[in-house]
Amino acid sequence: MTQFYHKPVLLQEAVAHLISGPGVYIDATLGGGGHSFQILKRLEETGQLASSLLIGIDKDKAAIQAAFERLKGFGKHVLLVEAGFAELETVVRSAQFDGAPVGRIKGVLFDLGVSSHQIDRAERGFSFQKQGPLDMRMSVSAILSAREVINEYDEADLARVFFEYGEERHSRHIAKKIVEERRRKPIETTGELAEVIRKYTPGRNPVDQTKTLARVFQAVRIEVNGELAELSAALKKSYEMLESGGRIVVISYHSLEDRVVKTFFKENSEDDWGPKGVPLTEPLRRATMKLVTKKPLLPSEEETADNTRARSAKMRVAEKV
């Protein structure tokens, strides 16, 4: 089996909220197939697998290969595609089950962020704790990498990336120092970038340095992979493809992702009464979703103790009406 490991977060909670009957389910962030395996297993145990299909997608070829080995026992009820989740519509339109187009979707699961496997592979360049090339591409076939962002973006664009995607308050200062350092020598590795950030983090407190490192690396990763724009597009397409009663389940790991999800669910789960002060007898648009979770579900203390990655996880669920 391909060596790909990733411990799924909020596994039982996600599957319980996702499945509402037989149909087509999408695991939009396949990873090693942990959530997908549990979805298929639950469908099988409840006698619903015969008329169900799980479509798993991921940008990472290694994830697809590992998930295939894990899920191949479910035969025709699994379709795995190497793609980004913004390509959901294309994937679904081209998919078939028992010789017929799949039609509407019963549920979509997003487990956002970077897998444990990707973080732990130094050559992927995601972690400031491991020496590796500045890469950070979810798909190794993508053109833009962290090296181009750090060495070719101008100072203003770097500051924007650090502030918008990392919420880093020292974004301008760090961007300025990175530009100064790269004039002497290109910044080629995660270790070199981390050293520049440590060197110029105001205060130089080790705890502050670590937090700044995490924010800057997150920001560069989001920029490289276009994560927030892709998430927004994928949520919209997922909603359009859902059947009535179908659900979207999203597990996010930082405030920017969660804000995108929360805003999308809120906008679609409330009636639109137009501008304030304009009297209307009926809303301009009726709510087309309902919130299944009024507040995000959080992992248990037991789960966070067993899996540190789960500490920042939040799960939101909405249903199409």
mmCIF file of C-alpha atoms in Angstrom:
data_model
loop_
_atom_site.group_PDB
_atom_site.id
_atom_site.type_symbol
_atom_site.label_atom_id
_atom_site.label_comp_id
_atom_site.label_asym_id
_atom_site.label_seq_id
_atom_site.Cartn_x
_atom_site.Cartn_y
_atom_site.Cartn_z
ATOM 1 C CA MET A 1 0.000 0.000 0.000
ATOM 2 C CA THR A 2 1.160 3.551 -0.680
ATOM 3 C CA GLN A 3 2.543 5.027 2.526
ATOM 4 C CA PHE A 4 0.016 7.768 3.206
ATOM 5 C CA TYR A 5 -1.268 8.386 6.704
ATOM 6 C CA HIS A 6 -3.747 10.883 8.020
ATOM 7 C CA LYS A 7 -5.924 10.624 11.098
ATOM 8 C CA PRO A 8 -9.392 11.948 10.209
ATOM 9 C CA VAL A 9 -10.807 14.567 12.573
ATOM 10 C CA LEU A 10 -14.370 14.467 13.965
ATOM 11 C CA LEU A 11 -14.821 11.191 12.097
ATOM 12 C CA GLN A 12 -17.976 9.818 13.703
ATOM 13 C CA GLU A 13 -19.605 13.246 13.978
ATOM 14 C CA ALA A 14 -18.973 14.085 10.324
ATOM 15 C CA VAL A 15 -20.351 10.792 9.016
ATOM 16 C CA ALA A 16 -23.416 10.920 11.284
ATOM 17 C CA HIS A 17 -24.309 14.418 10.083
ATOM 18 C CA LEU A 18 -23.564 13.701 6.419
ATOM 19 C CA ILE A 19 -25.541 10.531 5.717
ATOM 20 C CA SER A 20 -29.294 10.952 5.318
ATOM 21 C CA GLY A 21 -30.110 7.993 3.079
ATOM 22 C CA PRO A 22 -28.805 6.219 -0.038
ATOM 23 C CA GLY A 23 -27.432 8.348 -2.854
ATOM 24 C CA VAL A 24 -24.291 10.008 -4.183
ATOM 25 C CA TYR A 25 -21.844 11.352 -1.611
ATOM 26 C CA ILE A 26 -18.707 13.378 -2.250
ATOM 27 C CA ASP A 27 -15.578 13.401 -0.109
ATOM 28 C CA ALA A 28 -14.115 16.594 -1.537
ATOM 29 C CA THR A 29 -10.849 16.290 0.405
ATOM 30 C CA LEU A 30 -10.097 12.583 0.169
ATOM 31 C CA GLY A 31 -6.716 12.432 1.910
ATOM 32 C CA GLY A 32 -5.963 8.831 2.851
ATOM 33 C CA GLY A 33 -9.640 7.887 2.614
ATOM 34 C CA GLY A 34 -10.404 7.798 6.345
ATOM 35 C CA HIS A 35 -13.710 9.653 6.152
ATOM 36 C CA SER A 36 -14.633 7.910 2.892
ATOM 37 C CA PHE A 37 -14.079 4.464 4.385
ATOM 38 C CA GLN A 38 -16.339 5.288 7.314
ATOM 39 C CA ILE A 39 -19.046 6.724 5.022
ATOM 40 C CA LEU A 40 -19.053 3.574 2.876
ATOM 41 C CA LYS A 41 -18.958 1.334 5.920
ATOM 42 C CA ARG A 42 -21.954 3.131 7.457
ATOM 43 C CA LEU A 43 -23.907 2.881 4.201
ATOM 44 C CA GLU A 44 -23.076 -0.830 4.018
ATOM 45 C CA GLU A 45 -24.055 -1.496 7.640
ATOM 46 C CA THR A 46 -27.406 0.251 7.184
ATOM 47 C CA GLY A 47 -28.262 -1.546 3.934
ATOM 48 C CA GLN A 48 -27.941 1.585 1.801
ATOM 49 C CA LEU A 49 -24.747 0.860 -0.126
ATOM 50 C CA ALA A 50 -26.392 -0.964 -3.054
ATOM 51 C CA SER A 51 -27.834 2.275 -4.443
ATOM 52 C CA SER A 52 -25.032 4.579 -3.277
ATOM 53 C CA LEU A 53 -21.833 5.952 -4.800
ATOM 54 C CA LEU A 54 -18.974 7.759 -3.098
ATOM 55 C CA ILE A 55 -16.924 10.164 -5.223
ATOM 56 C CA GLY A 56 -13.577 11.015 -3.636
ATOM 57 C CA ILE A 57 -11.395 13.793 -5.004
ATOM 58 C CA ASP A 58 -7.964 15.103 -4.075
ATOM 59 C CA LYS A 59 -5.209 17.112 -5.753
ATOM 60 C CA ASP A 60 -2.544 14.817 -4.321
ATOM 61 C CA LYS A 61 -1.770 11.764 -6.457
ATOM 62 C CA ALA A 62 -0.317 9.950 -3.430
ATOM 63 C CA ALA A 63 -3.611 10.424 -1.587
ATOM 64 C CA ILE A 64 -5.577 8.990 -4.510
ATOM 65 C CA GLN A 65 -3.304 5.953 -4.688
ATOM 66 C CA ALA A 66 -3.494 5.282 -0.947
ATOM 67 C CA ALA A 67 -7.260 5.759 -0.834
ATOM 68 C CA PHE A 68 -7.704 3.357 -3.765
ATOM 69 C CA GLU A 69 -5.944 0.617 -1.813
ATOM 70 C CA ARG A 70 -8.070 1.335 1.237
ATOM 71 C CA LEU A 71 -11.420 1.559 -0.554
ATOM 72 C CA LYS A 72 -11.122 -0.908 -3.441
ATOM 73 C CA GLY A 73 -13.129 -3.507 -1.523
ATOM 74 C CA PHE A 74 -16.243 -1.394 -2.090
ATOM 75 C CA GLY A 75 -15.929 -1.915 -5.853
ATOM 76 C CA LYS A 76 -18.263 0.042 -8.117
ATOM 77 C CA HIS A 77 -19.504 2.148 -5.202
ATOM 78 C CA VAL A 78 -16.261 4.176 -5.232
ATOM 79 C CA LEU A 79 -15.010 6.654 -7.827
ATOM 80 C CA LEU A 80 -11.709 8.437 -7.130
ATOM 81 C CA VAL A 81 -10.611 11.462 -9.150
ATOM 82 C CA GLU A 82 -7.413 13.523 -9.018
ATOM 83 C CA ALA A 83 -8.807 17.067 -8.962
ATOM 84 C CA GLY A 84 -9.282 20.131 -6.797
ATOM 85 C CA PHE A 85 -12.607 20.529 -5.059
ATOM 86 C CA ALA A 86 -13.350 23.632 -7.105
ATOM 87 C CA GLU A 87 -13.686 21.164 -10.007
ATOM 88 C CA LEU A 88 -16.586 19.388 -8.316
ATOM 89 C CA GLU A 89 -19.127 20.203 -10.994
ATOM 90 C CA THR A 90 -16.935 18.864 -13.804
ATOM 91 C CA VAL A 91 -16.221 15.686 -11.846
ATOM 92 C CA VAL A 92 -19.886 15.064 -11.047
ATOM 93 C CA ARG A 93 -21.131 15.798 -14.568
ATOM 94 C CA SER A 94 -18.731 13.240 -16.019
ATOM 95 C CA ALA A 95 -19.458 10.569 -13.379
ATOM 96 C CA GLN A 96 -21.734 7.587 -13.898
ATOM 97 C CA PHE A 97 -23.171 4.909 -11.621
ATOM 98 C CA ASP A 98 -24.625 1.693 -13.036
ATOM 99 C CA GLY A 99 -24.337 3.163 -16.533
ATOM 100 C CA ALA A 100 -26.323 6.323 -15.826
ATOM 101 C CA PRO A 101 -25.335 9.924 -14.939
ATOM 102 C CA VAL A 102 -25.266 10.418 -11.174
ATOM 103 C CA GLY A 103 -27.664 13.393 -11.069
ATOM 104 C CA ARG A 104 -28.176 15.212 -7.774
ATOM 105 C CA ILE A 105 -25.878 14.831 -4.772
ATOM 106 C CA LYS A 106 -26.961 13.590 -1.335
ATOM 107 C CA GLY A 107 -24.089 15.089 0.640
ATOM 108 C CA VAL A 108 -20.652 16.707 0.407
ATOM 109 C CA LEU A 109 -17.870 16.587 3.001
ATOM 110 C CA PHE A 110 -14.950 19.015 3.175
ATOM 111 C CA ASP A 111 -12.081 18.349 5.614
ATOM 112 C CA LEU A 112 -9.955 21.414 4.937
ATOM 113 C CA GLY A 113 -6.287 22.188 5.500
ATOM 114 C CA VAL A 114 -3.177 20.075 5.042
ATOM 115 C CA SER A 115 -3.032 16.371 5.823
ATOM 116 C CA SER A 116 -0.655 14.996 8.437
ATOM 117 C CA HIS A 117 1.114 13.102 5.663
ATOM 118 C CA GLN A 118 1.785 16.275 3.671
ATOM 119 C CA ILE A 119 3.002 18.199 6.723
ATOM 120 C CA ASP A 120 5.378 15.442 7.771
ATOM 121 C CA ARG A 121 7.001 15.091 4.333
ATOM 122 C CA ALA A 122 9.799 17.653 4.398
ATOM 123 C CA GLU A 123 10.089 17.659 0.602
ATOM 124 C CA ARG A 124 6.554 19.098 0.297
ATOM 125 C CA GLY A 125 7.688 22.248 2.100
ATOM 126 C CA PHE A 126 4.595 22.826 4.253
ATOM 127 C CA SER A 127 6.238 22.888 7.686
ATOM 128 C CA PHE A 128 8.575 25.440 9.237
ATOM 129 C CA GLN A 129 9.713 22.672 11.597
ATOM 130 C CA LYS A 130 11.224 20.583 8.799
ATOM 131 C CA GLN A 131 13.999 21.522 6.393
ATOM 132 C CA GLY A 132 12.802 21.224 2.813
ATOM 133 C CA PRO A 133 12.354 23.134 -0.442
ATOM 134 C CA LEU A 134 9.917 26.056 -0.466
ATOM 135 C CA ASP A 135 7.051 24.331 -2.232
ATOM 136 C CA MET A 136 3.654 24.078 -0.448
ATOM 137 C CA ARG A 137 1.767 22.946 -3.557
ATOM 138 C CA MET A 138 -1.151 20.615 -2.818
ATOM 139 C CA SER A 139 -0.773 19.373 -6.393
ATOM 140 C CA VAL A 140 2.809 18.818 -7.529
ATOM 141 C CA SER A 141 1.735 19.674 -11.082
ATOM 142 C CA ALA A 142 0.687 23.211 -10.100
ATOM 143 C CA ILE A 143 2.853 26.035 -11.437
ATOM 144 C CA LEU A 144 2.978 28.494 -8.531
ATOM 145 C CA SER A 145 5.048 27.420 -5.519
ATOM 146 C CA ALA A 146 6.065 29.062 -2.263
ATOM 147 C CA ARG A 147 9.489 29.764 -3.745
ATOM 148 C CA GLU A 148 7.966 32.059 -6.384
ATOM 149 C CA VAL A 149 5.777 33.815 -3.820
ATOM 150 C CA ILE A 150 8.663 34.508 -1.436
ATOM 151 C CA ASN A 151 11.266 35.424 -4.061
ATOM 152 C CA GLU A 152 9.220 37.117 -6.796
ATOM 153 C CA TYR A 153 6.278 38.908 -5.156
ATOM 154 C CA ASP A 154 6.977 42.568 -4.485
ATOM 155 C CA GLU A 155 6.995 43.896 -0.933
ATOM 156 C CA ALA A 156 3.416 45.188 -1.060
ATOM 157 C CA ASP A 157 2.032 41.881 -2.322
ATOM 158 C CA LEU A 158 3.951 39.904 0.288
ATOM 159 C CA ALA A 159 2.587 42.153 3.039
ATOM 160 C CA ARG A 160 -0.917 41.713 1.649
ATOM 161 C CA VAL A 161 -0.598 37.916 1.625
ATOM 162 C CA PHE A 162 0.733 37.805 5.197
ATOM 163 C CA PHE A 163 -1.992 40.138 6.471
ATOM 164 C CA GLU A 164 -5.004 38.805 4.554
ATOM 165 C CA TYR A 165 -4.252 35.095 4.769
ATOM 166 C CA GLY A 166 -2.226 34.933 7.975
ATOM 167 C CA GLU A 167 -3.737 37.833 9.921
ATOM 168 C CA GLU A 168 -0.146 38.730 10.794
ATOM 169 C CA ARG A 169 0.070 42.183 12.381
ATOM 170 C CA HIS A 170 3.776 42.545 11.532
ATOM 171 C CA SER A 171 3.108 41.745 7.863
ATOM 172 C CA ARG A 172 4.741 44.878 6.411
ATOM 173 C CA HIS A 173 7.858 44.583 8.555
ATOM 174 C CA ILE A 174 8.358 40.906 7.729
ATOM 175 C CA ALA A 175 7.729 41.495 4.011
ATOM 176 C CA LYS A 176 10.312 44.284 3.981
ATOM 177 C CA LYS A 177 12.941 42.099 5.642
ATOM 178 C CA ILE A 178 12.269 39.169 3.307
ATOM 179 C CA VAL A 179 12.822 41.438 0.293
ATOM 180 C CA GLU A 180 16.070 42.724 1.823
ATOM 181 C CA GLU A 181 17.320 39.191 2.510
ATOM 182 C CA ARG A 182 16.459 37.827 -0.937
ATOM 183 C CA ARG A 183 18.436 40.632 -2.603
ATOM 184 C CA ARG A 184 21.536 39.093 -1.044
ATOM 185 C CA LYS A 185 20.562 35.496 -1.801
ATOM 186 C CA PRO A 186 17.345 33.783 -2.938
ATOM 187 C CA ILE A 187 15.383 32.130 -0.133
ATOM 188 C CA GLU A 188 15.197 28.507 -1.252
ATOM 189 C CA THR A 189 14.167 26.395 1.748
ATOM 190 C CA THR A 190 11.665 26.314 4.586
ATOM 191 C CA GLY A 191 14.559 26.592 7.016
ATOM 192 C CA GLU A 192 15.902 29.743 5.362
ATOM 193 C CA LEU A 193 12.468 31.385 5.388
ATOM 194 C CA ALA A 194 11.912 30.387 9.013
ATOM 195 C CA GLU A 195 15.291 31.858 9.977
ATOM 196 C CA VAL A 196 14.455 35.206 8.364
ATOM 197 C CA ILE A 197 11.117 35.323 10.185
ATOM 198 C CA ARG A 198 12.697 34.402 13.529
ATOM 199 C CA LYS A 199 15.424 36.987 13.019
ATOM 200 C CA TYR A 200 13.031 39.836 12.353
ATOM 201 C CA THR A 201 9.983 38.995 14.490
ATOM 202 C CA PRO A 202 9.572 42.014 16.814
ATOM 203 C CA GLY A 203 10.310 41.067 20.405
ATOM 204 C CA ARG A 204 12.132 37.845 19.442
ATOM 205 C CA ASN A 205 10.123 35.919 22.076
ATOM 206 C CA PRO A 206 10.220 32.202 21.118
ATOM 207 C CA VAL A 207 6.459 31.806 21.603
ATOM 208 C CA ASP A 208 5.743 34.883 19.475
ATOM 209 C CA GLN A 209 8.190 33.657 16.844
ATOM 210 C CA THR A 210 6.440 30.299 16.586
ATOM 211 C CA LYS A 211 3.022 31.940 16.227
ATOM 212 C CA THR A 212 4.350 34.294 13.563
ATOM 213 C CA LEU A 213 5.978 31.398 11.711
ATOM 214 C CA ALA A 214 2.684 29.509 11.711
ATOM 215 C CA ARG A 215 0.771 32.538 10.424
ATOM 216 C CA VAL A 216 3.240 33.357 7.639
ATOM 217 C CA PHE A 217 3.532 29.754 6.452
ATOM 218 C CA GLN A 218 -0.265 29.436 6.491
ATOM 219 C CA ALA A 219 -0.582 32.631 4.466
ATOM 220 C CA VAL A 220 1.893 31.485 1.815
ATOM 221 C CA ARG A 221 0.217 28.076 1.564
ATOM 222 C CA ILE A 222 -3.213 29.661 1.066
ATOM 223 C CA GLU A 223 -1.802 31.966 -1.622
ATOM 224 C CA VAL A 224 -0.016 29.150 -3.445
ATOM 225 C CA ASN A 225 -3.102 26.945 -3.559
ATOM 226 C CA GLY A 226 -5.792 29.621 -3.875
ATOM 227 C CA GLU A 227 -7.546 27.925 -0.978
ATOM 228 C CA LEU A 228 -10.138 30.512 0.051
ATOM 229 C CA ALA A 229 -11.306 31.307 -3.480
ATOM 230 C CA GLU A 230 -11.465 27.594 -4.241
ATOM 231 C CA LEU A 231 -13.470 26.956 -1.070
ATOM 232 C CA SER A 232 -15.990 29.678 -1.920
ATOM 233 C CA ALA A 233 -16.462 28.298 -5.432
ATOM 234 C CA ALA A 234 -16.770 24.728 -4.173
ATOM 235 C CA LEU A 235 -19.411 25.607 -1.580
ATOM 236 C CA LYS A 236 -21.508 27.335 -4.234
ATOM 237 C CA LYS A 237 -21.231 24.436 -6.682
ATOM 238 C CA SER A 238 -21.940 21.895 -3.935
ATOM 239 C CA TYR A 239 -25.105 23.732 -2.966
ATOM 240 C CA GLU A 240 -26.267 23.871 -6.597
ATOM 241 C CA MET A 241 -25.757 20.119 -7.048
ATOM 242 C CA LEU A 242 -27.403 19.065 -3.772
ATOM 243 C CA GLU A 243 -30.813 17.478 -3.781
ATOM 244 C CA SER A 244 -33.432 18.775 -1.347
ATOM 245 C CA GLY A 245 -32.512 17.454 2.092
ATOM 246 C CA GLY A 246 -28.872 17.014 1.068
ATOM 247 C CA ARG A 247 -26.167 18.271 3.398
ATOM 248 C CA ILE A 248 -22.820 20.045 3.293
ATOM 249 C CA VAL A 249 -20.433 19.205 6.142
ATOM 250 C CA VAL A 250 -17.290 21.324 6.523
ATOM 251 C CA ILE A 251 -14.413 20.842 8.968
ATOM 252 C CA SER A 252 -12.161 23.914 9.091
ATOM 253 C CA TYR A 253 -8.943 24.607 10.981
ATOM 254 C CA HIS A 254 -8.478 28.371 11.048
ATOM 255 C CA SER A 255 -10.634 31.472 11.295
ATOM 256 C CA LEU A 256 -10.371 32.429 7.611
ATOM 257 C CA GLU A 257 -11.779 29.113 6.401
ATOM 258 C CA ASP A 258 -14.441 29.113 9.080
ATOM 259 C CA ARG A 259 -15.477 32.656 8.179
ATOM 260 C CA VAL A 260 -16.002 31.677 4.525
ATOM 261 C CA VAL A 261 -18.146 28.694 5.546
ATOM 262 C CA LYS A 262 -20.102 30.589 8.205
ATOM 263 C CA THR A 263 -20.867 33.452 5.808
ATOM 264 C CA PHE A 264 -22.002 31.132 3.006
ATOM 265 C CA PHE A 265 -24.286 29.143 5.296
ATOM 266 C CA LYS A 266 -25.704 32.304 6.884
ATOM 267 C CA GLU A 267 -26.455 34.010 3.568
ATOM 268 C CA ASN A 268 -28.345 30.981 2.288
ATOM 269 C CA SER A 269 -30.189 30.120 5.514
ATOM 270 C CA GLU A 270 -31.837 33.529 6.015
ATOM 271 C CA ASP A 271 -34.611 35.276 4.080
ATOM 272 C CA ASP A 272 -33.394 38.323 2.149
ATOM 273 C CA TRP A 273 -35.508 41.367 3.060
ATOM 274 C CA GLY A 274 -33.419 43.812 1.057
ATOM 275 C CA PRO A 275 -32.096 47.159 2.339
ATOM 276 C CA LYS A 276 -33.161 48.283 5.796
ATOM 277 C CA GLY A 277 -35.975 50.811 5.832
ATOM 278 C CA VAL A 278 -37.661 49.469 2.700
ATOM 279 C CA PRO A 279 -41.033 47.951 3.717
ATOM 280 C CA LEU A 280 -41.717 44.591 2.072
ATOM 281 C CA THR A 281 -44.578 42.153 2.549
ATOM 282 C CA GLU A 282 -42.476 39.252 1.300
ATOM 283 C CA PRO A 283 -38.713 38.672 1.232
ATOM 284 C CA LEU A 284 -36.815 39.193 -2.009
ATOM 285 C CA ARG A 285 -35.456 35.680 -1.633
ATOM 286 C CA ARG A 286 -36.447 32.854 0.661
ATOM 287 C CA ALA A 287 -33.849 30.899 2.614
ATOM 288 C CA THR A 288 -32.705 27.881 0.637
ATOM 289 C CA MET A 289 -30.741 26.161 3.407
ATOM 290 C CA LYS A 290 -31.168 25.516 7.097
ATOM 291 C CA LEU A 291 -28.431 25.319 9.691
ATOM 292 C CA VAL A 292 -28.105 21.850 11.195
ATOM 293 C CA THR A 293 -25.472 23.115 13.634
ATOM 294 C CA LYS A 294 -26.297 26.560 15.030
ATOM 295 C CA LYS A 295 -22.789 26.713 16.470
ATOM 296 C CA PRO A 296 -19.765 24.778 15.227
ATOM 297 C CA LEU A 297 -19.171 21.327 16.672
ATOM 298 C CA LEU A 298 -15.783 20.914 18.357
ATOM 299 C CA PRO A 299 -13.702 17.789 18.980
ATOM 300 C CA SER A 300 -13.885 16.144 22.386
ATOM 301 C CA GLU A 301 -11.082 16.480 24.914
ATOM 302 C CA GLU A 302 -10.241 12.838 24.268
ATOM 303 C CA GLU A 303 -9.824 13.443 20.540
ATOM 304 C CA THR A 304 -7.650 16.534 20.944
ATOM 305 C CA ALA A 305 -5.465 14.691 23.441
ATOM 306 C CA ASP A 306 -5.014 11.865 20.935
ATOM 307 C CA ASN A 307 -4.651 14.075 17.844
ATOM 308 C CA THR A 308 -3.158 17.548 18.293
ATOM 309 C CA ARG A 309 -4.261 18.540 14.771
ATOM 310 C CA ALA A 310 -7.865 18.359 15.979
ATOM 311 C CA ARG A 311 -7.415 21.170 18.502
ATOM 312 C CA SER A 312 -8.366 23.960 16.102
ATOM 313 C CA ALA A 313 -11.058 22.025 14.213
ATOM 314 C CA LYS A 314 -14.618 23.327 13.837
ATOM 315 C CA MET A 315 -17.407 21.518 12.030
ATOM 316 C CA ARG A 316 -20.415 23.269 10.491
ATOM 317 C CA VAL A 317 -23.356 21.561 8.793
ATOM 318 C CA ALA A 318 -26.154 22.948 6.617
ATOM 319 C CA GLU A 319 -29.002 21.273 4.735
ATOM 320 C CA LYS A 320 -30.662 22.290 1.483
ATOM 321 C CA VAL A 321 -34.412 22.836 1.841
#
